[in-house]
Coordinates of C-alpha atoms and ligand atoms in Angstrom, one line a residue:
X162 CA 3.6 -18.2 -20.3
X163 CA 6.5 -20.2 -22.6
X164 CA 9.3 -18.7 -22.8
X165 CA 8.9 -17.0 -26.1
X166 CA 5.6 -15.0 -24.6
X167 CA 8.0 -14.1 -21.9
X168 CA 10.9 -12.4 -24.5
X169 CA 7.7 -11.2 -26.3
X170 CA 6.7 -9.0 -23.6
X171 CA 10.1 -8.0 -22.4
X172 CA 10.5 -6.7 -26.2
X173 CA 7.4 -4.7 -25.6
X174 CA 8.4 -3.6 -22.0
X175 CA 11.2 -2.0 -23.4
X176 CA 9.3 -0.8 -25.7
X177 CA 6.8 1.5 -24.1
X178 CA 9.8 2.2 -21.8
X179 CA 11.5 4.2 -24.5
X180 CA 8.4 5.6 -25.7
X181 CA 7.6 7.0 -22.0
X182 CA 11.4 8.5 -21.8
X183 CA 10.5 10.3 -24.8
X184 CA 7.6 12.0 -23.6
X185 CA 9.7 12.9 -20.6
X186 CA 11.8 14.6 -22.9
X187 CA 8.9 16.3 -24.4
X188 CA 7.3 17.2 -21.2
X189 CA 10.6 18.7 -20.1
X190 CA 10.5 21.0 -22.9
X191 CA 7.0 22.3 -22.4
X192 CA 8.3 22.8 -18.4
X193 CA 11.4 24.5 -19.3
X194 CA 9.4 27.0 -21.4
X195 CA 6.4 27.7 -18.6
X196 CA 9.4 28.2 -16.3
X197 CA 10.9 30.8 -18.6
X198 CA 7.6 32.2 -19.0
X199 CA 6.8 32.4 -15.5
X200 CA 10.2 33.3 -14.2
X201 CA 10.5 30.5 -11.3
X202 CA 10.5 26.6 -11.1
X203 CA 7.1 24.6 -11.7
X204 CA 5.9 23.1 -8.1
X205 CA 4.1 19.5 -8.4
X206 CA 2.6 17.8 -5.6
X207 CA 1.5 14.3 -5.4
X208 CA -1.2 13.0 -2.5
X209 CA -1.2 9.7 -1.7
X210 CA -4.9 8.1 -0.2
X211 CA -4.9 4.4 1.2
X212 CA -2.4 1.3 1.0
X213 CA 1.7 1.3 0.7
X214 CA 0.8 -0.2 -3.2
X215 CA -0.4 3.4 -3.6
X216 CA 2.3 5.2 -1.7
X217 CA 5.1 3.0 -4.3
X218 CA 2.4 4.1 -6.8
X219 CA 3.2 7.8 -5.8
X220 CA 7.1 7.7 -5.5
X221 CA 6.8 6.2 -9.4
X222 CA 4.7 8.9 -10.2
X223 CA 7.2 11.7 -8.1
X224 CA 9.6 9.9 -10.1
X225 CA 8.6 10.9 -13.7
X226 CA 7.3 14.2 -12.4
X227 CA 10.8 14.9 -11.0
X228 CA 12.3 13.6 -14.1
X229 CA 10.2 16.3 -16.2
X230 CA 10.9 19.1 -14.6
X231 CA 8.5 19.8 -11.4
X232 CA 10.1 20.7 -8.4
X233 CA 8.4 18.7 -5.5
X234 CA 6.3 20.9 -3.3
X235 CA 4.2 19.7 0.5
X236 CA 1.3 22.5 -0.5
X237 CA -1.4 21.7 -2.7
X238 CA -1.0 25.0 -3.9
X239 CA 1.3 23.6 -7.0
X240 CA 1.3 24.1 -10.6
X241 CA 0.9 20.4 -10.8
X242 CA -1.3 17.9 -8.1
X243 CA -2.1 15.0 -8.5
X244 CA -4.7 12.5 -5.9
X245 CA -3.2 8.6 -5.9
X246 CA -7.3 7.5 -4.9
X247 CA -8.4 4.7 -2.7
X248 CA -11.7 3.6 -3.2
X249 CA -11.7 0.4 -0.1
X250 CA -14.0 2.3 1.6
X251 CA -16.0 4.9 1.3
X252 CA -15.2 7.5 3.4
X253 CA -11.9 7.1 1.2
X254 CA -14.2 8.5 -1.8
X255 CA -15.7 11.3 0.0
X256 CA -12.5 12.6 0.9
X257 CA -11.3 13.1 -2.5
X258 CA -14.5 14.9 -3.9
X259 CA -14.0 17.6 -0.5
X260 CA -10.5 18.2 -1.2
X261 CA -11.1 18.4 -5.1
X262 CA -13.7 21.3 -3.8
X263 CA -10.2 23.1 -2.1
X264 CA -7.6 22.7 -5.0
X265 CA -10.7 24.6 -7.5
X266 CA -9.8 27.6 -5.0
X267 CA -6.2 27.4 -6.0
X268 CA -6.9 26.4 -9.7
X269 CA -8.9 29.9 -10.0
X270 CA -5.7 31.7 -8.7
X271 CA -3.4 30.0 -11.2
X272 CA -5.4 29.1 -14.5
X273 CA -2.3 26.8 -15.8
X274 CA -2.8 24.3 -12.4
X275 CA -3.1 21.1 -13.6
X276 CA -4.9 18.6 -11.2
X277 CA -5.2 14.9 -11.9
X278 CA -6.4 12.0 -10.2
X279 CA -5.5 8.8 -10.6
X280 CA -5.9 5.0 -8.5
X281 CA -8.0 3.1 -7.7
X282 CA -10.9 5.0 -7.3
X283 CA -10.9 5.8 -11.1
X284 CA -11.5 2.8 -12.3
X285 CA -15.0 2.9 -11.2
X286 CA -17.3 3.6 -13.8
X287 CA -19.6 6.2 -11.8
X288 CA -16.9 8.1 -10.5
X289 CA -15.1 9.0 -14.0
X290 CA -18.7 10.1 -14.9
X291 CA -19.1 12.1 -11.9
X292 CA -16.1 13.9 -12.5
X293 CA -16.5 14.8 -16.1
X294 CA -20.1 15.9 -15.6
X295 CA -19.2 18.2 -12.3
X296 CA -15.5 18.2 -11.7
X297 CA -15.0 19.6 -15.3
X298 CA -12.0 21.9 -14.0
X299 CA -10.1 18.3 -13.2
X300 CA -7.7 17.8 -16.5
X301 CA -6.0 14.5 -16.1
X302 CA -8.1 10.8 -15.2
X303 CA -6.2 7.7 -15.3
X304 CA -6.6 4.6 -13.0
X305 CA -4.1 2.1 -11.6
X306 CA -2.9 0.1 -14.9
X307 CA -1.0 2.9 -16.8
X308 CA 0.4 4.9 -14.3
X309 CA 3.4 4.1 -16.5
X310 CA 2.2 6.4 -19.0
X311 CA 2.2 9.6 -17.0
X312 CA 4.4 12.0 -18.6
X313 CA 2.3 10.7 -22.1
X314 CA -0.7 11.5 -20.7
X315 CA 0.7 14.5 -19.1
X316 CA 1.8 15.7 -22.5
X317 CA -1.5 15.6 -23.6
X318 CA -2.7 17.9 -21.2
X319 CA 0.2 20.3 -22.1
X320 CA -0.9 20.4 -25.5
X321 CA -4.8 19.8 -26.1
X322 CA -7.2 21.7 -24.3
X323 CA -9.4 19.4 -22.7
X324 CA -9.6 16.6 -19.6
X325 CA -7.7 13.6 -21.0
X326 CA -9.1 10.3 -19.7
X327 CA -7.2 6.9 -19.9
X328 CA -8.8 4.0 -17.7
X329 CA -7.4 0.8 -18.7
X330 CA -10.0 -2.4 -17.4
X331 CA -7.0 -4.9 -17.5
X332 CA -2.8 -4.8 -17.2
X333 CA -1.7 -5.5 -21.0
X334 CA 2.0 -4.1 -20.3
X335 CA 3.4 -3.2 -16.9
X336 CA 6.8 -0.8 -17.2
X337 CA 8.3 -0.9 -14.4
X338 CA 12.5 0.4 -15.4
X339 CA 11.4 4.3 -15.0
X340 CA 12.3 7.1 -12.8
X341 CA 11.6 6.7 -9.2
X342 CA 11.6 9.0 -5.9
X343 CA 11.4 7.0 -3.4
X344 CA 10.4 8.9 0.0
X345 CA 13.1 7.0 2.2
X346 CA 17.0 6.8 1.0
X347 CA 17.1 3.4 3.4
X348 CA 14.1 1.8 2.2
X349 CA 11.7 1.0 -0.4
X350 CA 8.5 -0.9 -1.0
X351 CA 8.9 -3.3 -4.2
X352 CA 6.0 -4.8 -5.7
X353 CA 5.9 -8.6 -6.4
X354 CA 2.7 -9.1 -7.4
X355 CA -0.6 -7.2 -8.9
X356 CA -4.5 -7.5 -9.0
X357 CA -6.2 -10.1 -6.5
X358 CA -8.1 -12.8 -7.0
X359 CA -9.4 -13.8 -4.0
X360 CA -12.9 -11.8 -4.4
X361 CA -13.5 -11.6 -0.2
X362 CA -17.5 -10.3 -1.1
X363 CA -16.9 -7.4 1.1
X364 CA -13.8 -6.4 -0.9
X365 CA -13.9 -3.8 -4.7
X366 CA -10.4 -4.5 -4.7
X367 CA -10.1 -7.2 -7.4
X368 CA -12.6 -5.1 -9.8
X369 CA -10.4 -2.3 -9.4
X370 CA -6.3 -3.6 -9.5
X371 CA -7.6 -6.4 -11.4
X372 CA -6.6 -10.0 -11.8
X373 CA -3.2 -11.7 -9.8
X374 CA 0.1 -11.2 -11.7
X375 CA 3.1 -12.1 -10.4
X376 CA 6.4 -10.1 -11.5
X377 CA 9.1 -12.4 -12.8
X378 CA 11.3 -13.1 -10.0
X379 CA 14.9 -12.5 -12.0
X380 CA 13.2 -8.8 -12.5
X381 CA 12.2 -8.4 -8.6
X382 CA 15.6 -9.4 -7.3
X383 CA 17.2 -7.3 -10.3
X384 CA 15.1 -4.5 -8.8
X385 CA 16.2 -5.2 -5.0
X386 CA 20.0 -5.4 -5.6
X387 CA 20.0 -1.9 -7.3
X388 CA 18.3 -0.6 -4.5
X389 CA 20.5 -1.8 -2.5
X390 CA 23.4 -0.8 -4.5
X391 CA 21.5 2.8 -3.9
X392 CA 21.9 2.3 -0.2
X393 CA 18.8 0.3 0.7
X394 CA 18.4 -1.3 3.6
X395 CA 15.0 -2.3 3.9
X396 CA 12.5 -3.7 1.5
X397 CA 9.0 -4.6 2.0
X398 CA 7.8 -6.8 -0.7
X399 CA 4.1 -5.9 -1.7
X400 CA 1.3 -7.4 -3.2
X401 CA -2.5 -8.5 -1.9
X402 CA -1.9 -11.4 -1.3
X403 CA 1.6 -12.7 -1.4
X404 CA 1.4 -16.0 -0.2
X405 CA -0.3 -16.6 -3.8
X406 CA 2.9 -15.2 -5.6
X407 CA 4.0 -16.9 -8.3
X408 CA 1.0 -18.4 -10.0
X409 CA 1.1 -18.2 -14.0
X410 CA 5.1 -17.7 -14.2
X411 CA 6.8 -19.9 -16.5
X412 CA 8.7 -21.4 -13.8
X413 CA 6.9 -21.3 -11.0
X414 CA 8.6 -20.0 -8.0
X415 CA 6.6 -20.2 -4.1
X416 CA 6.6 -16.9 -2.6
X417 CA 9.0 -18.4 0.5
X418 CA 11.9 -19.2 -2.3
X419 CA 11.7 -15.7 -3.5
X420 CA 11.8 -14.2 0.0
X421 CA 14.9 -16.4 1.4
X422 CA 16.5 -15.2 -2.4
X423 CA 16.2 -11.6 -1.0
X424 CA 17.7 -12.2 1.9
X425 CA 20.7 -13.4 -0.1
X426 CA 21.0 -9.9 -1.3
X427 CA 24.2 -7.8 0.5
X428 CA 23.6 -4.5 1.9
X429 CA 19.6 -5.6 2.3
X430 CA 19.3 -5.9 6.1
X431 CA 15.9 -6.3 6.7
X432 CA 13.2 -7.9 4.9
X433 CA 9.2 -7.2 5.3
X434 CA 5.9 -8.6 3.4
X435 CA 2.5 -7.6 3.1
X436 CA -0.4 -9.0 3.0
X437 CA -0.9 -12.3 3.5
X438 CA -4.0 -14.1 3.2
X439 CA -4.5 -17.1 6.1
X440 CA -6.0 -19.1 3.5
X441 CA -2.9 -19.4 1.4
X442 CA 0.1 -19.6 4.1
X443 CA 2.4 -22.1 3.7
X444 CA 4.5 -24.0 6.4
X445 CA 7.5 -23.8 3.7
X446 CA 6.9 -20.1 4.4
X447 CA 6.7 -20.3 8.3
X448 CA 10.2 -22.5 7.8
X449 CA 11.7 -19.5 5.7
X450 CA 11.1 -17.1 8.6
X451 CA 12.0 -18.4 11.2
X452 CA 15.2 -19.5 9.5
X453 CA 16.1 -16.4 7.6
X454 CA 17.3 -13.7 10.4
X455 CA 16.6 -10.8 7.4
X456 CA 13.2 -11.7 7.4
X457 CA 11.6 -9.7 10.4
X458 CA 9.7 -11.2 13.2
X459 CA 6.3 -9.6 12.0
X460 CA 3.3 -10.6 10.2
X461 CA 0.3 -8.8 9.1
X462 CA -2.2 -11.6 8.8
X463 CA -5.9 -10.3 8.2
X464 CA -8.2 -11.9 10.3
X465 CA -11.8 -10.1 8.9
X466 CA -14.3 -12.0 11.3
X467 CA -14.0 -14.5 14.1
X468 CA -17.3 -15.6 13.3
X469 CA -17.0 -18.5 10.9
X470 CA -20.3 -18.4 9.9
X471 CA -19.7 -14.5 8.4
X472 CA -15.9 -15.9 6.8
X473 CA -17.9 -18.4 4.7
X474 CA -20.4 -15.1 3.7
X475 CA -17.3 -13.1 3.2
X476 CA -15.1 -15.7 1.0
X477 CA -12.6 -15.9 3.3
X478 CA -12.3 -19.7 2.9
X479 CA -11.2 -20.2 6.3
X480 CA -12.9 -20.6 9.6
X481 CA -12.2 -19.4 13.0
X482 CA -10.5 -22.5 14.3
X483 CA -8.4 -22.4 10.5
X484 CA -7.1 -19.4 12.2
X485 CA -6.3 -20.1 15.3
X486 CA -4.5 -23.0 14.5
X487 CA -2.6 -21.0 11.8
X488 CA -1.4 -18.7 14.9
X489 CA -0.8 -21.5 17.4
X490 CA 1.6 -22.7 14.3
X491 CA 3.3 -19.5 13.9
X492 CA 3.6 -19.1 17.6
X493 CA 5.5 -22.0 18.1
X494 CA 7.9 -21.6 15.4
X495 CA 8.5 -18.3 16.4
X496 CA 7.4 -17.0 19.6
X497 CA 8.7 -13.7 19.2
X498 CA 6.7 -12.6 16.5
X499 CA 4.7 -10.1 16.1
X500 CA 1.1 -10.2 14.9
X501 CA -1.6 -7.7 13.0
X502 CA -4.6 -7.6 11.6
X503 CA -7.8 -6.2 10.1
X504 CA -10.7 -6.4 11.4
X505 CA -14.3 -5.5 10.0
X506 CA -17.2 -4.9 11.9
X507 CA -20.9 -4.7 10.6
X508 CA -20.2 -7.0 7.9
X509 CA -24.0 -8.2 6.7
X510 CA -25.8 -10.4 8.7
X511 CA -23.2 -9.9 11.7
X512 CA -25.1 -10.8 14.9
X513 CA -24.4 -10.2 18.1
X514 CA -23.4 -13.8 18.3
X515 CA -20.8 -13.6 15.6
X516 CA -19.2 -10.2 16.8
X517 CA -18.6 -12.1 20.3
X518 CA -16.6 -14.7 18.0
X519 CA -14.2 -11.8 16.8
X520 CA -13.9 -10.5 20.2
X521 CA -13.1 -14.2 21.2
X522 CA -10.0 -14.5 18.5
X523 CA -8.6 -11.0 19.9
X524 CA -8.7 -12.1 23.0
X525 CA -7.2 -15.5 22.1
X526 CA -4.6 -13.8 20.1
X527 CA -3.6 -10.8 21.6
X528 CA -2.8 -9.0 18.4
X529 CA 0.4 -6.2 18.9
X530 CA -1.9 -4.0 17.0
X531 CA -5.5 -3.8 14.7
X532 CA -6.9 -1.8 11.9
X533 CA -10.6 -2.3 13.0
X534 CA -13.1 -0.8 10.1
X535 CA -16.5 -0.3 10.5
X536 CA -18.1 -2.4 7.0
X537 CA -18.5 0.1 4.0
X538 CA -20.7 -0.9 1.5
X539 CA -18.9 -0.8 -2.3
X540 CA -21.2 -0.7 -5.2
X541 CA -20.9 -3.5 -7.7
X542 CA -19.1 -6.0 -4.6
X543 CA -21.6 -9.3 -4.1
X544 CA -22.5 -7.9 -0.3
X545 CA -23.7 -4.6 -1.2
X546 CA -26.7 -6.6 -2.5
X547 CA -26.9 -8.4 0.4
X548 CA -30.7 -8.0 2.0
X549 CA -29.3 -7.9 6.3
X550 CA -27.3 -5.1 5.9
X551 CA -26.2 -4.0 9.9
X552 CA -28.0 -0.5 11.0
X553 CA -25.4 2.2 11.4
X554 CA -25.6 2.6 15.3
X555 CA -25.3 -1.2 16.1
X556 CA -22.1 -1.3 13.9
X557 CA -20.7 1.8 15.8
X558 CA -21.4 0.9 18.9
X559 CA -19.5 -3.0 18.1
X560 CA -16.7 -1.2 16.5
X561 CA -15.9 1.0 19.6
X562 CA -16.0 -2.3 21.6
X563 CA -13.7 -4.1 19.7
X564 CA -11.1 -0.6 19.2
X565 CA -11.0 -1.2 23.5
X566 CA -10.4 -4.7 23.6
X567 CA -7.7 -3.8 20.8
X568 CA -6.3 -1.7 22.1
X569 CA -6.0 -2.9 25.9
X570 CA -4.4 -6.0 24.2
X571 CA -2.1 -4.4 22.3
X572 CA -0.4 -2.6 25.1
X573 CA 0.0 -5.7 26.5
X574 CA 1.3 -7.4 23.7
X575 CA 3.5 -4.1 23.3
X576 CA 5.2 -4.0 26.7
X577 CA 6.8 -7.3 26.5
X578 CA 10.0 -6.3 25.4
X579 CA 10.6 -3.7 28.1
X580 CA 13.8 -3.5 29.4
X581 CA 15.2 -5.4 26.3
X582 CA 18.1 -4.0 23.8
X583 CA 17.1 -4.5 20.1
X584 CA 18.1 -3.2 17.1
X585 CA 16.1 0.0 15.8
X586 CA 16.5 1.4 12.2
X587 CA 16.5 5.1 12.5
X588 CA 13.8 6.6 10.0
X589 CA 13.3 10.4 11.1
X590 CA 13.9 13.0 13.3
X591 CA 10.7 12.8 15.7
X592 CA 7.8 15.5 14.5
X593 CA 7.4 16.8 18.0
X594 CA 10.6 16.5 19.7
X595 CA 13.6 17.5 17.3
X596 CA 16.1 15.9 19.9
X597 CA 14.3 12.3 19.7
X598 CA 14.8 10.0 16.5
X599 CA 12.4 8.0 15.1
X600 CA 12.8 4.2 14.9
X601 CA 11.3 0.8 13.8
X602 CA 12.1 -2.6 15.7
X603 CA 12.4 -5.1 13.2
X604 CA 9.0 -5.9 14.4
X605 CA 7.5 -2.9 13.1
X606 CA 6.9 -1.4 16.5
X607 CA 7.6 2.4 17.1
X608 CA 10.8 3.9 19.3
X609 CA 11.9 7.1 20.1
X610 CA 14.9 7.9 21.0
X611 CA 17.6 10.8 21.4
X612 CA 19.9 10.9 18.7
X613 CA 20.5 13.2 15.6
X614 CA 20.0 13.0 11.8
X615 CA 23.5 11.8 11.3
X616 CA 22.1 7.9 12.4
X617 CA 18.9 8.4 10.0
X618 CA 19.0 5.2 7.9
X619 CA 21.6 3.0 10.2
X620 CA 20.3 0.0 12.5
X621 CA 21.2 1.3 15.8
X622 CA 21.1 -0.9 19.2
X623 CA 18.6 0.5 21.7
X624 CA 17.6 0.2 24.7
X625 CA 13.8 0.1 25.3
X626 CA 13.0 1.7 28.6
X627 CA 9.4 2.3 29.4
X628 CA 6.3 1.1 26.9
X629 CA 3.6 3.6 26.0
X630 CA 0.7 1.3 24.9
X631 CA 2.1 1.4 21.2
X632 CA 5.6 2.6 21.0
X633 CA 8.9 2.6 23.4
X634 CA 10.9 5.4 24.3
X635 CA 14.2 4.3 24.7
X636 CA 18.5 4.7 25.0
X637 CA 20.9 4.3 22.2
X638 CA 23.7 2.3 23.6
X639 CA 27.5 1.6 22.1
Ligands
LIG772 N1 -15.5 -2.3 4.3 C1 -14.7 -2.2 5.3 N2 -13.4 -2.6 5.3 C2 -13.0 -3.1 4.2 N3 -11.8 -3.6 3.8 C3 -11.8 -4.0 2.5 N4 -13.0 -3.8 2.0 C4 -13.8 -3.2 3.0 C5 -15.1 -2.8 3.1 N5 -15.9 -2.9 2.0 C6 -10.7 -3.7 4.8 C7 -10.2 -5.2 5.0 C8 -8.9 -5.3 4.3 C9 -8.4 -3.8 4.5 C10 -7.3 -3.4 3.6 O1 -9.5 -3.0 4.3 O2 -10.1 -5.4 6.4 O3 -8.1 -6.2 4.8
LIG773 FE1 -9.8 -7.6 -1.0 FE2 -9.8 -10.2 -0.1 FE3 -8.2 -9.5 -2.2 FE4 -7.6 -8.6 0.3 S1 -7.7 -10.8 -0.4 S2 -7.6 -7.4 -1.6 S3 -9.7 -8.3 1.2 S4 -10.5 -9.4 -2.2

């Protein structure tokens, strides 16, 4: 982009911002009314399905909801609900459709209910059909490029009576300057980048967020010193892959300048990333990390397959050794770290041979923790057509193999800083034990630990005292 394009579409930005804060101000109207009518305060609720880019989808959306008029409710029995979808697998589909089945219940009870559903899963062709031919009670459809325009579309709904649809197949405007509720006062996910390119065959992501876009990076770190002017402490930068930011900016920027540029923000303690592809991590970025104390000692590096053979099938564009060297590089710059992954099993073709290969990396690596999945097949993805699909009971019966050897590893990898006094930010009082808090290590693992809500959202020294496989109780100390 030259630099006029980029004025260009900060003109339009602002824009379609105004425009959207009008239809707030219409929306509120409506709301204000159906509250005088009803004699009480509209409920909304908003359900989140899959990744943290849907949860910051979802506080967005809260945001303008909020901002309307809707008083934010846990029960699905609101005047308002809306599904955030995840379509990665498909057991993430299914789940939708049964609770869809549940909110008719409620719908019946209260005629004015408005449900919509938004994400990823609505940008599948087949699924908006589905839903208009049998979900007709669902009034609102839009996908993951114009959640901006909620309280437009909402208005629609307010005033016409029929399902309003809105899939956009491509980003032409992203707003991002409007209301937000984030779920945390002391830290906040903040996108850097959209869509994916990568294509992994296995993967419906890229048809559905659409191509890579990096955010300008004046307009991120604008972003990250309000939130921290708002009392932010953490932020996790998000995007698919993250170690590709900054491709098609007018000035190019590598994604390791941006991150040590967040850390020169005050009041922003603690800085996370997710997800990186192997592929695309860069020994600039390694440098960055283990230089910048803000960054935290944790990576999230998706390893897929040990099998090189099944990377190649999967466009991974890496091999098994590629990996391990990767890690034996990280390692040594920082020995501390903490490392995840994911992990699918069942992937075409997978033989018994090639699982043993991905059994061999965890081993090798000893991961602190794994999201395994067992392969889901997503219509329109280049392996769905793939002839060698694996039969169901061979995948299972890998899967629950690999979940052990996980598992066993990641205790181990988990105990190792026993005894040790580290700092923990405080997130919540524990849901089972009101006189424990609820903590993070800068390395993302778990601790509990008695203290009260006064210390929610500051980074308190703790003393870990015994490991339990994934999290640590511990001791507060002066
Ligand atoms: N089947 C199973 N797991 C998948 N993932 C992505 N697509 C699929 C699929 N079709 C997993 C990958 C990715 C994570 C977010 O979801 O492991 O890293
Ligand atoms: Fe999907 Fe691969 Fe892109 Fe990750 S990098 S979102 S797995 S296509």
């Amino acid at each position: 982009m030259d630099i006029r394009d980029v004025a260009e579409a900060a003109d339009k930005r602002e824009k379609e911002r105004n425009q959207q804060l009008i239809y707030i101000d219409k929306c509120r109207e409506i709301v204000k009314n159906k509250e005088q009518e009803k004699g009480r305060k509209l409920t909304s609720h908003v359900e989140t399905f899959g990744c943290q880019m849907n949860a910051r989808d979802s506080e967005k959306l809260r945001g303008i909801l909020e901002e309307i008029g809707y008083e934010n409710t846990e029960s699905e029995d609101a005047d308002l609900v809306l599904y955030n979808t995840c379509t990665v697998r498909e057991n993430a589909n299914l789940k939708v459709y049964g609770r869809l089945g549940k909110l008719s219940h409620y719908k019946k009870k209260n005629p004015d209910m408005v449900i919509g559903l938004c994400g990823c899963m609505m940008q599948e062709p087949q699924v908006v059909e589905k839903l208009q031919k049998s979900y007709r009670y669902v009034n609102l459809i839009f996908g993951t490029h114009n959640i901006f325009k909620l309280a437009e579309l909402l208005y629609q709904v307010l005033t016409q009576n029929r399902m309003i649809v809105d899939i956009w197949n491509a980003a032409d405007i992203t707003v991002e300057e409007l209301p937000v509720d984030r779920t945390y006062a002391f830290k906040s996910g903040v996108n850097i980048m959209y869509g994916c390119d990568n294509f992994c065959t296995y993967c419906i992501v890229p048809y559905v967020r659409g191509r890579e876009r990096s955010r300008e990076p004046a307009d991120i770190l604008e972003e990250i010193r309000h939130l921290a002017a708002d009392g932010v402490k953490e932020v996790m930068l998000l995007g698919q892959n993250v170690n590709s930011y900054g491709k098609g900016l007018e000035t190019r920027v590598s994604f390791a300048k941006l991150l040590s540029e967040v850390c020169r923000i005050d009041g922003i303690e603690r800085v996370r990333f997710m997800t990186s592809h192997p592929k695309d991590l860069s020994d600039e970025l390694i440098e960055v990390m283990a230089a910048e104390p803000k960054v935290c000692p944790h990576l999230h590096l998706p390893l897929q397959s040990g099998s090189s053979r099944l990377l190649k099938r999967m466009n991974r564009r890496y091999t098994k050794e590629d990996y391990l060297l990767l890690v034996e590089k990280i390692r040594k710059a920082m020995p501390d770290i903490s490392l995840t992954t994911d992990i699918i099993v069942g992937f075409p073709g997978e033989t018994e041979e090639d699982f043993a290969e991905t059994l061999d990396v965890v081993e090798k690596v000893g991961f602190d923790s794994a999201f395994t999945f067992l392969y889901s097949k997503r219509t329109g993805t280049p392996a769905a057509a793939y002839e060698d699909q694996v039969d169901d009971a061979t995948a299972k019966e890998r899967f629950d193999r690999l979940l052990k050897l996980v598992q066993d590893k990641a205790k181990t990898a988990c105990a190792r800083f026993e005894g040790q006094t580290l700092p923990v930010l405080a997130e919540q009082i524990n849901t089972q034990d009101s006189s424990l808090l609820t903590g993070r290590l800068a390395n993302n693992i778990t601790v509990h630990f008695p203290g009260d809500a006064s210390l929610i959202g500051e980074i308190v020294n703790v003393h870990l005292d015994t490991c339990h496989g994934f999290y640590y109780l511990g001791t507060a100390v002066e």
